[in-house]
Short mmCIF file of C-alpha atoms and ligand atoms in Angstrom, two decimals:
data_model
loop_
_atom_site.label_atom_id
_atom_site.label_comp_id
_atom_site.label_asym_id
_atom_site.label_seq_id
_atom_site.Cartn_x
_atom_site.Cartn_y
_atom_site.Cartn_z
CA MET A 953 71.44 -48.46 80.62
CA GLY A 954 71.96 -51.58 79.02
CA ASN A 955 70.01 -54.33 77.21
CA GLN A 956 68.52 -56.95 79.77
CA ASP A 957 69.18 -60.23 78.14
CA ALA A 958 66.45 -62.55 78.24
CA VAL A 959 68.03 -65.43 79.59
CA THR A 960 70.14 -64.28 81.90
CA GLY A 961 69.50 -61.17 83.42
CA ASN A 962 72.96 -59.42 81.99
CA THR A 963 72.82 -56.21 81.19
CA GLN A 964 75.47 -55.53 78.48
CA GLU A 965 76.57 -52.51 76.96
CA PRO A 966 74.48 -51.13 73.73
CA ASP A 967 77.66 -50.26 71.63
CA ASN A 968 79.53 -52.98 72.03
CA PRO A 969 77.47 -55.78 73.73
CA LYS A 970 80.42 -58.56 74.01
CA GLU A 971 79.41 -61.65 71.84
CA SER A 972 77.92 -64.80 74.10
CA LEU A 973 80.25 -67.74 73.29
CA ASN A 974 78.33 -69.27 76.70
CA LEU A 975 76.44 -72.66 74.55
CA LEU A 976 73.82 -72.99 76.97
CA THR A 977 73.15 -69.47 77.16
CA SER A 978 72.98 -68.96 73.80
CA THR A 979 71.18 -72.72 73.24
CA GLN A 980 68.29 -71.48 75.88
CA ARG A 981 68.23 -68.32 73.53
CA VAL A 982 66.57 -70.20 70.62
CA ILE A 983 64.45 -72.83 72.43
CA LYS A 984 62.98 -69.52 73.82
CA GLU A 985 62.38 -68.20 70.02
CA ALA A 986 60.95 -71.74 68.71
CA LEU A 987 58.94 -72.27 71.21
CA GLU A 988 57.46 -69.06 70.98
CA LYS A 989 57.26 -69.37 67.44
CA LEU A 990 55.19 -72.29 68.00
CA GLY A 991 52.86 -70.83 70.86
CA TYR A 992 53.88 -72.81 73.53
CA PRO A 993 53.69 -70.91 76.93
CA GLU A 994 56.46 -69.34 78.95
CA ALA A 995 56.10 -72.75 81.70
CA MET A 996 56.67 -75.10 78.58
CA TYR A 997 59.99 -72.86 78.30
CA GLU A 998 60.67 -73.31 82.08
CA LEU A 999 60.55 -76.74 81.90
CA LEU A 1000 62.86 -77.04 78.65
CA LYS A 1001 65.73 -74.25 79.15
CA GLU A 1002 67.13 -76.63 81.69
CA PRO A 1003 67.70 -80.41 81.90
CA LEU A 1004 65.43 -82.17 84.34
CA ARG A 1005 68.96 -83.74 86.00
CA VAL A 1006 72.09 -83.02 87.09
CA LEU A 1007 73.85 -85.74 88.32
CA THR A 1008 77.66 -83.93 89.61
CA VAL A 1009 79.93 -87.48 90.31
CA ARG A 1010 83.75 -88.17 92.18
CA ILE A 1011 85.38 -91.11 90.64
CA PRO A 1012 88.88 -92.13 92.65
CA VAL A 1013 90.51 -93.71 89.95
CA ARG A 1014 94.26 -95.66 91.43
CA MET A 1015 96.74 -94.27 88.10
CA ASP A 1016 98.97 -97.45 87.45
CA ASN A 1017 102.28 -95.20 89.19
CA GLY A 1018 100.04 -96.58 92.22
CA GLU A 1019 98.49 -93.01 93.73
CA VAL A 1020 94.69 -92.05 93.05
CA LYS A 1021 93.62 -88.79 91.40
CA VAL A 1022 90.09 -87.95 91.97
CA PHE A 1023 87.96 -87.00 88.69
CA THR A 1024 85.38 -84.71 88.37
CA GLY A 1025 82.50 -86.44 85.67
CA TYR A 1026 78.04 -85.57 85.65
CA ARG A 1027 75.70 -86.70 83.12
CA ALA A 1028 72.33 -84.31 82.76
CA GLN A 1029 69.08 -85.59 81.63
CA HIS A 1030 67.45 -83.06 79.45
CA ASN A 1031 63.32 -84.03 78.96
CA ASP A 1032 62.28 -87.69 79.66
CA ALA A 1033 58.61 -87.08 78.02
CA VAL A 1034 58.84 -88.64 74.93
CA GLY A 1035 61.16 -91.77 76.27
CA PRO A 1036 64.23 -92.41 77.94
CA THR A 1037 67.45 -90.03 77.40
CA LYS A 1038 69.82 -90.41 75.29
CA GLY A 1039 72.95 -89.69 74.43
CA GLY A 1040 77.20 -89.33 74.55
CA ILE A 1041 79.71 -89.30 77.28
CA ARG A 1042 83.00 -87.34 76.18
CA PHE A 1043 86.20 -87.15 77.93
CA HIS A 1044 87.84 -84.17 77.71
CA PRO A 1045 89.67 -81.70 80.07
CA GLU A 1046 87.62 -78.85 78.75
CA VAL A 1047 84.18 -80.01 80.14
CA THR A 1048 82.38 -78.07 82.74
CA GLU A 1049 78.63 -78.43 83.57
CA ASP A 1050 77.26 -75.57 81.21
CA GLU A 1051 78.61 -77.66 78.09
CA VAL A 1052 76.83 -81.44 78.74
CA LYS A 1053 73.70 -79.40 80.29
CA ALA A 1054 73.15 -77.98 76.57
CA LEU A 1055 74.69 -80.74 75.48
CA SER A 1056 71.58 -82.60 76.88
CA ILE A 1057 69.53 -80.15 75.56
CA TRP A 1058 71.46 -80.71 71.69
CA MET A 1059 70.51 -84.27 72.25
CA SER A 1060 67.36 -83.81 72.56
CA LEU A 1061 66.55 -81.85 69.61
CA LYS A 1062 68.65 -83.81 67.76
CA ALA A 1063 65.96 -86.42 68.35
CA GLY A 1064 63.12 -84.52 67.70
CA ILE A 1065 64.52 -83.33 64.82
CA VAL A 1066 65.04 -87.51 63.55
CA ASP A 1067 62.27 -88.40 65.44
CA LEU A 1068 63.34 -90.77 67.25
CA PRO A 1069 61.71 -92.49 70.26
CA TYR A 1070 64.30 -90.84 72.84
CA GLY A 1071 64.96 -87.43 74.66
CA GLY A 1072 67.91 -85.85 75.42
CA GLY A 1073 71.01 -87.07 77.73
CA LYS A 1074 74.81 -86.24 78.07
CA GLY A 1075 77.42 -87.36 80.30
CA GLY A 1076 81.43 -85.56 80.70
CA ILE A 1077 84.40 -86.54 82.68
CA ILE A 1078 87.10 -83.73 82.47
CA CYS A 1079 89.96 -85.40 82.28
CA ASP A 1080 92.75 -86.22 79.84
CA PRO A 1081 92.62 -89.29 77.36
CA ARG A 1082 95.93 -88.61 75.21
CA GLU A 1083 97.79 -88.53 78.65
CA MET A 1084 96.26 -91.30 80.56
CA SER A 1085 96.94 -95.34 79.94
CA PHE A 1086 94.97 -98.17 78.00
CA ARG A 1087 94.43 -99.62 81.81
CA GLU A 1088 93.69 -95.89 83.92
CA LEU A 1089 90.98 -95.41 81.14
CA GLU A 1090 89.43 -98.46 81.19
CA ARG A 1091 89.44 -97.57 85.44
CA LEU A 1092 88.10 -94.47 84.63
CA SER A 1093 85.30 -95.97 82.67
CA ARG A 1094 84.10 -98.48 84.59
CA GLY A 1095 84.18 -95.95 88.18
CA TYR A 1096 81.76 -93.98 86.03
CA VAL A 1097 79.57 -96.64 85.35
CA ARG A 1098 79.20 -97.42 89.09
CA ALA A 1099 78.51 -93.79 90.06
CA ILE A 1100 75.86 -92.68 87.55
CA SER A 1101 74.35 -97.05 87.84
CA GLN A 1102 71.21 -95.77 89.51
CA LEU A 1103 70.56 -93.09 87.31
CA VAL A 1104 70.31 -94.75 83.49
CA GLY A 1105 69.81 -97.93 81.79
CA PRO A 1106 68.06 -99.63 78.74
CA THR A 1107 64.88 -98.46 79.12
CA LYS A 1108 65.90 -94.97 81.03
CA ASP A 1109 68.90 -93.19 79.85
CA ILE A 1110 71.40 -94.46 77.10
CA PRO A 1111 74.79 -93.58 76.60
CA ALA A 1112 76.88 -93.38 73.67
CA PRO A 1113 80.62 -92.46 72.01
CA ASP A 1114 81.11 -88.50 72.01
CA VAL A 1115 84.20 -86.88 71.59
CA PHE A 1116 87.81 -88.99 73.03
CA THR A 1117 85.22 -91.84 73.98
CA ASN A 1118 85.02 -94.72 71.30
CA SER A 1119 83.33 -98.51 71.33
CA GLN A 1120 86.08 -99.92 73.59
CA ILE A 1121 85.34 -96.66 76.20
CA MET A 1122 81.61 -98.02 75.45
CA ALA A 1123 82.83 -102.16 76.11
CA TRP A 1124 84.40 -101.91 79.23
CA MET A 1125 81.05 -98.75 79.68
CA MET A 1126 78.49 -101.83 79.00
CA ASP A 1127 81.08 -104.90 80.58
CA GLU A 1128 80.15 -103.36 84.29
CA TYR A 1129 76.51 -102.13 84.56
CA SER A 1130 76.04 -106.11 83.02
CA ARG A 1131 78.14 -106.92 86.62
CA ILE A 1132 76.08 -104.63 88.71
CA ARG A 1133 72.87 -105.41 87.58
CA GLU A 1134 73.87 -109.05 87.18
CA PHE A 1135 72.33 -109.79 83.37
CA ASP A 1136 74.01 -109.25 80.36
CA SER A 1137 72.95 -105.65 78.96
CA PRO A 1138 74.10 -104.25 75.68
CA GLY A 1139 70.82 -101.96 75.47
CA PHE A 1140 72.80 -100.18 78.22
CA ILE A 1141 75.34 -98.51 75.44
CA THR A 1142 75.76 -97.59 72.24
CA GLY A 1143 78.22 -97.00 70.10
CA LYS A 1144 79.66 -101.01 71.25
CA PRO A 1145 81.87 -102.99 68.95
CA ILE A 1146 79.87 -105.09 66.34
CA ALA A 1147 80.83 -108.19 68.85
CA LEU A 1148 79.48 -106.84 71.33
CA GLY A 1149 75.97 -106.07 70.02
CA GLY A 1150 77.66 -103.20 68.33
CA SER A 1151 75.78 -101.85 64.77
CA HIS A 1152 77.52 -101.80 61.79
CA GLY A 1153 77.51 -98.49 60.66
CA ARG A 1154 77.97 -97.06 64.07
CA GLU A 1155 80.89 -96.51 63.64
CA THR A 1156 80.98 -93.98 60.12
CA ALA A 1157 77.20 -92.85 61.03
CA THR A 1158 77.87 -89.49 62.08
CA ALA A 1159 79.23 -88.83 58.97
CA LYS A 1160 76.79 -89.93 56.67
CA GLY A 1161 74.56 -88.23 58.23
CA VAL A 1162 76.86 -85.00 57.78
CA THR A 1163 77.63 -86.31 53.77
CA ILE A 1164 73.69 -87.06 53.43
CA CYS A 1165 73.34 -83.78 54.03
CA ILE A 1166 76.02 -81.96 52.60
CA LYS A 1167 74.38 -83.68 48.76
CA GLU A 1168 70.75 -82.56 49.81
CA ALA A 1169 72.44 -78.79 50.86
CA LEU A 1170 74.04 -78.90 47.28
CA LYS A 1171 71.20 -79.97 45.01
CA ARG A 1172 68.94 -76.72 47.04
CA ARG A 1173 72.46 -74.85 45.48
CA GLY A 1174 72.90 -76.52 42.12
CA ILE A 1175 76.33 -77.25 42.98
CA GLU A 1176 77.39 -80.13 42.24
CA LEU A 1177 79.83 -82.32 44.87
CA ALA A 1178 82.65 -83.95 42.23
CA GLY A 1179 84.59 -80.72 42.04
CA ALA A 1180 83.02 -79.49 45.14
CA ARG A 1181 85.99 -77.68 47.08
CA VAL A 1182 85.84 -78.89 50.55
CA VAL A 1183 87.39 -77.90 54.17
CA VAL A 1184 86.51 -79.32 56.69
CA GLN A 1185 88.05 -78.97 60.33
CA GLY A 1186 88.85 -81.69 62.68
CA PHE A 1187 89.81 -85.26 62.10
CA GLY A 1188 87.87 -86.91 64.84
CA ASN A 1189 85.58 -89.61 64.31
CA ALA A 1190 83.57 -87.06 62.51
CA GLY A 1191 86.00 -85.45 60.19
CA SER A 1192 88.28 -87.50 59.29
CA TYR A 1193 84.98 -90.67 57.64
CA LEU A 1194 83.38 -86.90 56.18
CA SER A 1195 86.82 -86.38 54.70
CA LYS A 1196 87.10 -89.96 53.63
CA PHE A 1197 83.37 -90.42 51.74
CA MET A 1198 84.10 -86.34 50.55
CA HIS A 1199 87.34 -87.71 48.49
CA ASP A 1200 86.15 -90.59 47.42
CA ALA A 1201 83.07 -88.32 46.13
CA GLY A 1202 85.39 -86.94 43.73
CA ALA A 1203 85.19 -83.73 46.31
CA LYS A 1204 88.73 -81.78 46.02
CA VAL A 1205 88.98 -81.77 49.86
CA VAL A 1206 91.25 -78.45 50.39
CA GLY A 1207 91.73 -78.35 54.05
CA ILE A 1208 91.55 -80.31 56.94
CA SER A 1209 93.04 -79.62 60.42
CA ASP A 1210 93.50 -81.18 64.25
CA ALA A 1211 93.58 -79.10 67.58
CA TYR A 1212 97.72 -78.65 66.05
CA GLY A 1213 97.44 -76.95 62.67
CA ALA A 1214 95.63 -77.24 59.74
CA LEU A 1215 96.78 -77.82 56.31
CA TYR A 1216 96.32 -76.57 52.83
CA ASP A 1217 96.40 -78.43 49.03
CA PRO A 1218 94.62 -76.08 46.70
CA ASP A 1219 94.81 -79.40 44.71
CA GLY A 1220 92.78 -81.13 46.50
CA LEU A 1221 95.17 -83.01 49.61
CA ASP A 1222 95.75 -86.97 49.37
CA ILE A 1223 93.18 -88.12 52.12
CA ASP A 1224 93.75 -91.71 52.31
CA TYR A 1225 97.60 -91.16 53.58
CA LEU A 1226 96.67 -88.34 55.82
CA LEU A 1227 93.59 -91.54 57.16
CA ASP A 1228 96.79 -93.74 57.33
CA ARG A 1229 98.70 -91.55 58.97
CA ARG A 1230 96.43 -90.29 62.10
CA ASP A 1231 97.13 -91.11 65.39
CA SER A 1232 93.43 -92.52 67.41
CA PHE A 1233 92.32 -89.02 68.39
CA GLY A 1234 93.09 -87.75 64.73
CA THR A 1235 96.11 -85.87 65.76
CA VAL A 1236 98.00 -85.60 62.13
CA THR A 1237 98.95 -82.12 61.43
CA LYS A 1238 102.51 -83.01 63.52
CA LEU A 1239 103.96 -84.73 60.97
CA PHE A 1240 104.03 -81.51 58.76
CA THR A 1241 105.80 -77.98 58.96
CA ASN A 1242 103.99 -76.59 56.16
CA THR A 1243 100.46 -76.25 57.92
CA ILE A 1244 98.65 -73.37 58.75
CA THR A 1245 96.10 -72.29 61.52
CA ASN A 1246 92.83 -73.40 61.90
CA LYS A 1247 91.40 -69.34 61.99
CA GLU A 1248 93.06 -69.42 58.83
CA LEU A 1249 91.52 -72.92 57.80
CA LEU A 1250 88.11 -71.79 58.00
CA GLU A 1251 88.34 -68.59 55.85
CA LEU A 1252 90.41 -70.95 53.35
CA ASP A 1253 88.04 -70.41 49.79
CA CYS A 1254 86.41 -73.15 48.99
CA ASP A 1255 81.83 -73.98 48.33
CA ILE A 1256 81.27 -76.51 51.10
CA LEU A 1257 83.05 -75.39 55.23
CA VAL A 1258 82.31 -78.43 57.71
CA PRO A 1259 83.23 -77.31 61.52
CA ALA A 1260 83.89 -80.91 62.94
CA ALA A 1261 85.83 -79.78 65.87
CA ILE A 1262 84.81 -77.99 68.51
CA GLU A 1263 82.46 -75.07 70.30
CA ASN A 1264 83.21 -71.28 68.42
CA GLN A 1265 84.54 -71.44 65.74
CA ILE A 1266 82.32 -68.91 63.51
CA THR A 1267 82.20 -65.80 65.58
CA ARG A 1268 81.33 -62.47 64.42
CA GLU A 1269 84.76 -61.64 63.92
CA ASN A 1270 85.74 -64.17 61.44
CA ALA A 1271 81.76 -64.78 59.82
CA HIS A 1272 82.35 -62.13 57.47
CA ASN A 1273 85.42 -63.91 56.18
CA ILE A 1274 83.64 -66.92 55.14
CA LYS A 1275 83.89 -67.64 51.71
CA ALA A 1276 82.22 -70.99 51.51
CA SER A 1277 78.56 -71.16 49.88
CA ILE A 1278 77.44 -73.99 52.24
CA VAL A 1279 78.37 -74.72 55.93
CA VAL A 1280 77.58 -77.46 57.59
CA GLU A 1281 78.29 -78.33 61.01
CA ALA A 1282 79.55 -81.64 62.28
CA ALA A 1283 80.32 -80.35 65.30
CA ASN A 1284 78.89 -78.98 68.58
CA GLY A 1285 77.90 -75.32 68.78
CA PRO A 1286 80.72 -74.86 65.95
CA THR A 1287 78.92 -71.34 65.05
CA THR A 1288 77.91 -68.83 67.62
CA LEU A 1289 74.46 -66.90 66.90
CA GLU A 1290 75.78 -64.19 65.95
CA ALA A 1291 77.72 -65.46 63.03
CA THR A 1292 74.42 -67.50 62.21
CA LYS A 1293 72.73 -64.02 61.51
CA ILE A 1294 75.84 -62.63 59.45
CA LEU A 1295 75.96 -65.92 58.05
CA THR A 1296 72.32 -66.40 56.52
CA GLU A 1297 72.63 -62.31 55.80
CA ARG A 1298 75.19 -62.75 53.58
CA GLY A 1299 73.69 -66.71 51.64
CA ILE A 1300 75.57 -68.82 53.01
CA LEU A 1301 73.61 -71.82 53.60
CA LEU A 1302 73.89 -73.47 57.15
CA VAL A 1303 72.72 -76.41 58.25
CA PRO A 1304 72.77 -76.14 62.03
CA ASP A 1305 74.80 -78.70 64.17
CA VAL A 1306 72.09 -80.51 65.41
CA LEU A 1307 70.03 -81.14 62.15
CA ALA A 1308 73.84 -81.74 60.87
CA SER A 1309 75.40 -84.36 63.37
CA ALA A 1310 71.93 -86.32 63.91
CA GLY A 1311 72.88 -89.73 62.08
CA GLY A 1312 75.25 -90.29 64.86
CA VAL A 1313 72.19 -90.75 67.07
CA THR A 1314 70.64 -92.35 64.30
CA VAL A 1315 72.42 -95.37 64.43
CA SER A 1316 72.88 -95.94 68.26
CA TYR A 1317 68.53 -96.52 67.87
CA PHE A 1318 69.26 -98.73 65.12
CA GLU A 1319 71.80 -100.82 67.12
CA TRP A 1320 68.90 -100.15 70.71
CA VAL A 1321 66.53 -101.78 68.54
CA GLN A 1322 68.92 -104.02 67.33
CA ASN A 1323 70.08 -105.32 70.62
CA ASN A 1324 66.16 -105.02 72.66
CA GLN A 1325 65.09 -107.65 69.55
CA GLY A 1326 68.22 -109.74 69.64
CA TYR A 1327 68.35 -109.43 65.54
CA TYR A 1328 70.82 -107.83 63.44
CA TRP A 1329 70.59 -105.59 59.79
CA SER A 1330 73.13 -105.96 57.45
CA GLU A 1331 75.48 -102.47 57.11
CA GLU A 1332 73.29 -102.12 53.92
CA GLU A 1333 70.48 -101.60 55.65
CA VAL A 1334 70.93 -99.15 58.46
CA GLU A 1335 72.54 -97.16 55.40
CA GLN A 1336 69.48 -97.21 53.56
CA LYS A 1337 67.46 -96.31 56.89
CA LEU A 1338 69.68 -93.05 57.34
CA GLU A 1339 69.76 -92.14 54.45
CA GLN A 1340 66.00 -92.18 54.49
CA VAL A 1341 65.65 -90.22 57.41
CA MET A 1342 69.01 -88.18 57.11
CA VAL A 1343 66.24 -86.75 54.16
CA LYS A 1344 63.46 -86.71 55.78
CA ALA A 1345 64.67 -84.62 58.07
CA PHE A 1346 66.70 -82.12 56.25
CA ASP A 1347 63.68 -81.46 54.01
CA ASN A 1348 61.88 -80.17 56.98
CA VAL A 1349 63.68 -78.21 58.18
CA TYR A 1350 64.28 -76.74 54.65
CA GLN A 1351 60.85 -76.17 54.94
CA THR A 1352 60.61 -75.48 58.13
CA ALA A 1353 63.22 -72.25 57.36
CA GLN A 1354 61.87 -71.07 53.79
CA THR A 1355 58.13 -71.04 55.22
CA ARG A 1356 58.07 -69.80 57.97
CA ARG A 1357 60.94 -66.88 57.63
CA VAL A 1358 63.63 -68.40 59.64
CA ASP A 1359 66.95 -68.97 59.25
CA MET A 1360 68.10 -72.78 59.23
CA ARG A 1361 69.14 -73.19 62.96
CA LEU A 1362 66.21 -71.22 64.33
CA ALA A 1363 64.08 -74.03 62.09
CA ALA A 1364 65.83 -76.93 63.05
CA TYR A 1365 64.79 -75.62 66.65
CA MET A 1366 61.18 -75.95 66.40
CA VAL A 1367 61.83 -78.87 64.18
CA GLY A 1368 62.94 -80.49 67.19
CA VAL A 1369 61.44 -79.18 70.29
CA ARG A 1370 58.11 -80.03 69.23
CA LYS A 1371 57.33 -83.42 69.77
CA MET A 1372 58.94 -83.13 73.48
CA ALA A 1373 56.94 -79.77 74.80
CA GLU A 1374 53.84 -81.90 72.85
CA ALA A 1375 54.49 -84.74 74.97
CA SER A 1376 55.61 -82.72 77.94
CA ARG A 1377 52.07 -81.63 77.63
CA PHE A 1378 49.73 -84.33 77.18
CA ARG A 1379 51.76 -86.44 80.15
CA GLY A 1380 50.40 -82.78 81.82
CA TRP A 1381 53.59 -81.74 82.58
CA VAL A 1382 52.48 -77.98 81.12
N1 LIG B 1254 77.34 -88.09 71.25
C1 LIG B 1254 76.99 -88.31 69.30
C2 LIG B 1254 76.14 -87.06 69.65
O1 LIG B 1254 76.16 -85.88 69.80
C3 LIG B 1254 76.18 -89.62 69.39
C4 LIG B 1254 74.73 -89.20 70.48
C5 LIG B 1254 74.53 -90.84 70.25
O2 LIG B 1254 74.77 -91.67 69.83
O3 LIG B 1254 73.93 -90.94 71.34
O4 LIG B 1254 75.32 -86.70 69.09
#
């Protein structure tokens, strides 16, 4: 007889249970545990384990060669008890409905952790923007907005950038939405260019948030940032800016990577040079021959490891080999639950994704507030407010982990789920 998996009902062999790499079922498991710890009834879990709504759309796009290609996209709205749903749109060949659902739940948790008046949402399109032209991307972005326009809006669901989407894509989407509604709607989407109502500091916000978490984690461990050895996996928006901030703060960035490989230099890499040479998708290692693998990168000797790329990178296969004393998750879902347990037991301080990567949505909230007010803030104001929010959120999660004797991921879920559970209860939903 095998063990019953509480969420999926799957039967697993007791001797060698398979590690769960499914983001949705892993998230559901922690949500369940968090709600139980907080004393909510089973019905609350039933409400929060899946998004309230998921829309699947088919988007026909006229490609540059004249042929029509039909793309599949999703928009998931996890919970809107607290306020409109909020979260990015990713363009990636490996997008799945389950992934978008899990990501929408994480957005709800992030909003709860940094205390924003939002629930979580997320969108995705199955496509490879690295192989599409500028105009094809524009047609795809506009087609997606037309397909989801009934479901979204500045007081309903507010999209933003995510993996392989950027401020230009947000600009096309905002323009398309404004045309459909027949009035200018900057508050429909965040992460826009400054000229279209974007906020100062949004471009670097995720990396700034991660930097603040790193500083807070270092304080708890009594380690100085100057001279600390940092390894960053991924050189996209979060990874590249983070490497720069670490480098500028006097830390030694000894390893970085992209989807094709990794670079290592125990004396510290020349980050400014690498930033200069990366392409818009964060690819840079192709220019070098002396590369190592992403797998080797994660196991390098360092003080701080920042997975800022994709999911399921630290698993039970490599968790025992991680040498960092602090792991800060800038990506969504880079560490499995089994690996979380191993790292925690090994005394490694893990700052979970739903806390560490919440800087992006925090400044998105500031952008939306500025759009609603029509009054714009300076970069200093944005940074000061972000710092306040992130320090408070870190402290809250850290204290919860200490006082409730739970790991940092469960603590973050407990903090993140509480407001939406309370709001759902006050509305009389549960
Ligand atoms: N896509 C980002 C995230 O996963 C930002 C979302 C937003 O700004 O709304 O947190």
